[in-house]
Short mmCIF file of C-alpha atoms in Angstrom, two decimals:
data_model
loop_
_atom_site.label_atom_id
_atom_site.label_comp_id
_atom_site.label_asym_id
_atom_site.label_seq_id
_atom_site.Cartn_x
_atom_site.Cartn_y
_atom_site.Cartn_z
CA MET A 87 11.38 3.04 -16.00
CA SER A 88 7.56 3.08 -15.22
CA GLY A 89 6.80 3.14 -12.42
CA HIS A 90 3.31 4.19 -10.20
CA LEU A 91 3.46 6.35 -6.19
CA ALA A 92 -0.29 5.36 -5.06
CA ILE A 93 -1.19 7.14 -1.44
CA ILE A 94 -3.82 6.27 -0.01
CA GLY A 95 -6.35 6.51 3.09
CA LEU A 96 -7.12 3.25 5.29
CA GLY A 97 -10.62 5.55 6.94
CA PRO A 98 -10.49 5.17 10.36
CA GLY A 99 -10.28 1.50 10.82
CA PRO A 100 -13.25 -0.44 9.85
CA ALA A 101 -12.64 -2.79 6.96
CA ASP A 102 -15.56 -2.03 5.73
CA GLN A 103 -14.94 1.72 5.46
CA ILE A 104 -11.68 1.05 2.66
CA THR A 105 -13.33 2.64 -0.44
CA PRO A 106 -12.71 0.01 -3.64
CA GLN A 107 -10.36 2.18 -5.33
CA ALA A 108 -8.01 2.09 -2.62
CA ALA A 109 -8.54 -2.29 -2.10
CA ALA A 110 -7.57 -2.21 -5.47
CA ALA A 111 -4.73 0.56 -5.00
CA LEU A 112 -3.39 -1.31 -2.34
CA ALA A 113 -3.07 -5.16 -4.85
CA ARG A 114 -1.74 -3.26 -7.24
CA ALA A 115 1.29 -2.18 -5.06
CA ASP A 116 4.38 -3.99 -4.43
CA TRP A 117 6.80 -2.13 -1.74
CA LEU A 118 3.94 -0.93 1.20
CA LEU A 119 5.39 2.21 3.37
CA GLY A 120 3.32 4.14 6.47
CA TYR A 121 3.58 3.99 9.79
CA GLY A 122 3.39 0.54 10.85
CA PRO A 123 0.20 0.58 12.77
CA TYR A 124 -2.06 1.96 9.67
CA LEU A 125 0.03 -1.10 8.09
CA ASP A 126 -0.67 -3.89 10.55
CA ARG A 127 -4.17 -3.36 9.91
CA LEU A 128 -3.73 -4.68 5.73
CA HIS A 129 -3.80 -7.90 4.71
CA LEU A 130 -0.64 -8.82 2.30
CA ALA A 131 -0.21 -10.29 -0.48
CA PRO A 132 3.22 -12.93 -0.44
CA HIS A 133 4.75 -10.66 -3.05
CA GLN A 134 4.37 -7.21 -0.90
CA ARG A 135 6.97 -5.64 0.95
CA ILE A 136 6.27 -3.34 3.61
CA ILE A 137 8.63 -0.57 5.19
CA PRO A 138 6.90 0.61 8.43
CA THR A 139 8.18 3.22 10.44
CA ASP A 140 7.98 5.98 12.49
CA ASN A 141 4.73 8.41 12.75
CA ARG A 142 7.68 10.97 12.86
CA GLU A 143 9.59 10.12 9.86
CA GLU A 144 7.30 11.49 7.62
CA ALA A 145 9.99 13.74 5.52
CA ALA A 146 11.63 10.62 5.33
CA ARG A 147 8.93 7.90 4.22
CA ALA A 148 7.86 10.39 1.61
CA ALA A 149 11.40 10.38 -0.07
CA HIS A 150 11.76 6.27 0.29
CA ALA A 151 8.67 6.00 -1.49
CA LEU A 152 9.08 8.49 -3.98
CA ARG A 153 13.10 7.00 -4.36
CA LEU A 154 11.71 4.24 -5.38
CA VAL A 155 9.24 4.19 -8.44
CA ALA A 156 11.69 7.75 -9.31
CA GLU A 157 14.27 4.76 -9.62
CA GLU A 158 13.43 1.98 -9.27
CA GLY A 159 10.54 1.51 -11.15
CA ARG A 160 8.47 0.48 -8.65
CA GLN A 161 4.61 0.21 -7.76
CA VAL A 162 4.64 1.52 -4.59
CA ALA A 163 1.99 2.67 -2.23
CA MET A 164 2.59 4.89 0.43
CA VAL A 165 -0.04 3.99 3.32
CA THR A 166 -1.60 6.70 6.42
CA GLY A 167 -4.99 5.83 7.80
CA GLY A 168 -8.46 8.57 7.70
CA ASP A 169 -7.99 11.06 4.00
CA PRO A 170 -3.52 11.52 3.40
CA GLY A 171 -4.73 14.51 2.55
CA VAL A 172 -5.77 15.72 6.25
CA PHE A 173 -2.44 16.16 8.55
CA ALA A 174 -1.21 13.08 6.95
CA MET A 175 0.90 12.37 4.03
CA ALA A 176 -0.38 13.82 0.86
CA ALA A 177 0.99 17.24 1.78
CA ALA A 178 4.00 15.25 3.34
CA VAL A 179 4.32 13.58 -0.11
CA LEU A 180 4.00 16.47 -1.98
CA GLU A 181 6.73 19.11 -0.01
CA GLN A 182 9.66 16.37 -0.42
CA MET A 183 8.72 16.83 -4.60
CA GLU A 184 9.02 19.48 -5.09
CA GLN A 185 12.31 19.79 -2.90
CA GLY A 186 13.97 17.17 -4.06
CA PRO A 187 15.22 15.52 -7.73
CA PRO A 188 13.05 17.38 -10.69
CA ALA A 189 12.27 13.07 -11.99
CA TRP A 190 10.37 13.00 -8.66
CA ARG A 191 8.14 16.21 -9.65
CA MET A 192 7.48 13.57 -13.06
CA VAL A 193 6.81 10.43 -11.00
CA ASP A 194 3.51 9.04 -11.33
CA LEU A 195 0.87 9.88 -8.29
CA GLN A 196 -2.03 9.27 -7.20
CA ILE A 197 -3.55 10.40 -3.75
CA ILE A 198 -6.84 7.75 -3.25
CA PRO A 199 -8.68 9.25 -0.43
CA GLY A 200 -10.24 8.18 1.98
CA ILE A 201 -12.83 8.30 4.82
CA THR A 202 -11.38 11.14 7.56
CA ALA A 203 -11.84 11.14 11.30
CA MET A 204 -14.85 14.34 12.31
CA LEU A 205 -16.29 12.62 9.48
CA ALA A 206 -16.81 8.98 10.86
CA VAL A 207 -17.54 10.39 14.62
CA ALA A 208 -20.04 13.58 13.17
CA ALA A 209 -22.28 10.40 11.75
CA ARG A 210 -21.85 8.07 14.24
CA VAL A 211 -23.54 10.66 16.82
CA GLY A 212 -25.19 12.37 13.70
CA ALA A 213 -24.81 15.70 11.86
CA PRO A 214 -22.94 18.39 13.65
CA LEU A 215 -21.32 18.69 10.72
CA GLY A 216 -24.10 20.07 8.98
CA HIS A 217 -22.96 24.22 9.02
CA ASP A 218 -19.56 25.47 8.85
CA PHE A 219 -17.37 24.25 10.40
CA CYS A 220 -13.02 23.35 10.23
CA ALA A 221 -10.44 21.01 12.06
CA ILE A 222 -7.55 21.85 13.46
CA SER A 223 -4.51 20.02 14.39
CA LEU A 224 -3.61 21.02 18.30
CA SER A 225 -0.09 19.50 17.53
CA ASP A 226 3.11 21.87 17.80
CA ASN A 227 5.13 19.28 16.15
CA LEU A 228 4.91 21.50 12.93
CA LYS A 229 3.89 24.84 13.98
CA PRO A 230 3.99 27.25 17.11
CA TRP A 231 1.10 26.66 20.38
CA SER A 232 -0.22 30.36 19.47
CA VAL A 233 -0.76 29.89 15.74
CA ILE A 234 -3.57 26.97 16.91
CA GLU A 235 -4.33 30.14 19.91
CA ASN A 236 -5.13 32.94 16.92
CA ARG A 237 -6.96 29.78 15.15
CA LEU A 238 -9.18 28.13 18.23
CA ARG A 239 -10.16 32.26 18.89
CA ALA A 240 -11.06 32.80 15.72
CA ALA A 241 -13.00 29.43 15.01
CA ALA A 242 -14.70 30.48 17.69
CA THR A 243 -15.67 34.16 17.44
CA GLY A 244 -16.33 32.71 13.33
CA GLY A 245 -19.02 29.93 14.61
CA PHE A 246 -17.34 27.03 13.22
CA VAL A 247 -18.19 24.05 14.75
CA MET A 248 -14.37 22.65 15.37
CA ALA A 249 -12.92 18.64 14.63
CA PHE A 250 -9.69 18.50 16.94
CA TYR A 251 -6.89 15.79 15.46
CA ASN A 252 -3.99 15.07 17.44
CA PRO A 253 -5.83 16.15 21.01
CA ARG A 254 -3.13 15.19 23.66
CA SER A 255 -0.51 12.70 23.38
CA LYS A 256 1.79 11.24 26.29
CA ALA A 257 4.75 14.49 25.33
CA ARG A 258 1.69 17.15 24.74
CA PRO A 259 -0.71 16.34 28.12
CA HIS A 260 -1.91 18.98 28.81
CA GLN A 261 -2.75 21.45 25.52
CA LEU A 262 -6.24 20.07 25.14
CA GLY A 263 -6.64 21.31 28.83
CA GLN A 264 -5.29 24.74 27.46
CA ALA A 265 -7.34 24.69 24.56
CA LEU A 266 -10.65 24.11 26.11
CA ALA A 267 -9.75 26.38 28.98
CA LEU A 268 -9.48 29.06 26.24
CA LEU A 269 -13.35 28.19 24.15
CA ARG A 270 -14.50 28.85 27.28
CA ASP A 271 -14.01 31.87 27.85
CA LEU A 272 -15.53 32.34 24.01
CA LEU A 273 -18.07 30.53 23.66
CA PRO A 274 -20.98 29.24 26.42
CA GLY A 275 -20.75 26.46 28.23
CA THR A 276 -23.65 24.50 26.93
CA VAL A 277 -21.30 24.19 23.41
CA PRO A 278 -21.75 20.17 23.38
CA VAL A 279 -18.80 18.26 22.37
CA ILE A 280 -18.58 14.87 21.30
CA PHE A 281 -15.21 12.96 21.73
CA GLY A 282 -15.44 9.56 19.18
CA ARG A 283 -12.52 6.79 19.46
CA ALA A 284 -12.00 4.64 16.84
CA ILE A 285 -14.29 5.05 15.81
CA GLY A 286 -16.31 1.34 13.93
CA ARG A 287 -13.01 -0.49 16.33
CA PRO A 288 -13.78 -2.87 18.69
CA ASP A 289 -12.14 -0.54 20.93
CA GLU A 290 -14.80 2.24 19.91
CA ASN A 291 -16.14 4.67 22.49
CA VAL A 292 -18.04 7.50 22.47
CA ILE A 293 -18.54 10.17 25.11
CA PHE A 294 -21.63 12.76 25.19
CA THR A 295 -20.68 15.94 27.03
CA THR A 296 -20.23 20.27 27.15
CA LEU A 297 -17.46 22.58 26.82
CA ALA A 298 -17.83 23.63 30.25
CA ALA A 299 -17.77 19.50 31.23
CA ALA A 300 -15.75 18.55 29.11
CA ASP A 301 -13.11 16.22 30.43
CA PRO A 302 -9.21 16.19 28.82
CA GLU A 303 -8.07 13.66 30.67
CA GLN A 304 -11.15 11.23 28.68
CA VAL A 305 -8.77 10.99 25.39
CA ASP A 306 -6.28 10.33 24.09
CA MET A 307 -4.35 10.22 20.62
CA SER A 308 -6.67 8.35 19.00
CA THR A 309 -10.00 10.64 19.79
CA CYS A 310 -11.08 13.00 17.78
CA VAL A 311 -12.95 16.09 19.84
CA LEU A 312 -16.09 17.51 18.08
CA ILE A 313 -15.96 21.17 19.33
CA GLY A 314 -19.98 22.33 18.26
CA THR A 315 -21.51 26.11 18.36
CA ALA A 316 -24.21 27.67 19.96
CA GLU A 317 -26.67 26.06 17.35
CA THR A 318 -26.06 23.18 17.70
CA ARG A 319 -28.06 21.05 19.33
CA VAL A 320 -28.95 17.31 21.28
CA LEU A 321 -31.85 15.66 20.26
CA GLU A 322 -32.32 13.51 23.04
CA ARG A 323 -33.72 10.17 23.39
CA PRO A 324 -35.41 8.43 25.70
CA GLY A 325 -34.02 4.69 26.52
CA LEU A 326 -31.86 5.78 23.32
CA GLU A 327 -27.91 8.06 22.71
CA PRO A 328 -28.51 11.37 22.15
CA LEU A 329 -27.88 12.79 18.14
CA VAL A 330 -26.16 15.75 17.96
CA TYR A 331 -26.41 18.34 14.66
CA THR A 332 -26.13 21.63 14.06
CA PRO A 333 -28.99 23.39 11.79
CA ARG A 334 -27.97 23.63 7.99
CA SER A 335 -28.92 27.48 9.21
CA ILE A 336 -28.84 30.29 11.52
CA ALA A 337 -31.07 32.84 12.54
CA GLY A 338 -28.97 36.33 12.61
CA PRO A 339 -25.35 37.16 13.24
CA VAL A 340 -23.60 35.27 15.19
#
């Protein structure tokens, strides 16, 4: 049986930010699996079948997709927001391939990149990722909070711009506040901070603030948080939104 599994990143939300490669792979699939709200963004053909699952069912979703391909020869699309390799389904599928039956390792697999949230937010506000940067998930569902704190300290003392994914949820309302408090002990309060929510969608909201003034209550799970460095600059433009950028050159030791 000859099946195929494509892991597809839909980008941050707008249809025009789905790549042509991703759109073509979606059209080829007969079965589409993913988190329900991501599948809701698609315009499906009559023959296509969807299997929505909850956001915390990644391992089961990945195993289901691999079974459909390996055992039934299906043309399957695993759909995720942003880029599938950034805190998303590509790693979950590969983990199941490694742990599952030997036949799963032989599945015809294609991972199709997408525009991830930090890139969409960065482009919207200027070029805050213009120098060295890192991405950190603030969710402790899959790693201890102590690990997150160690990574925040390392990034701050290393002079990295930071992008926070999964910054604040109903189950974890306090962790962004804890992260900001930790960073306030390590970085100047004037460091620019961007809250970018639902970039490119009708409910888009962008907040320009500073590390000293950043309010976690303005953030939810649809927000990507960008934390600048001491070198990150705000270019003020009278009558227009500011532009935020991190210069590509650094004058001396951080």
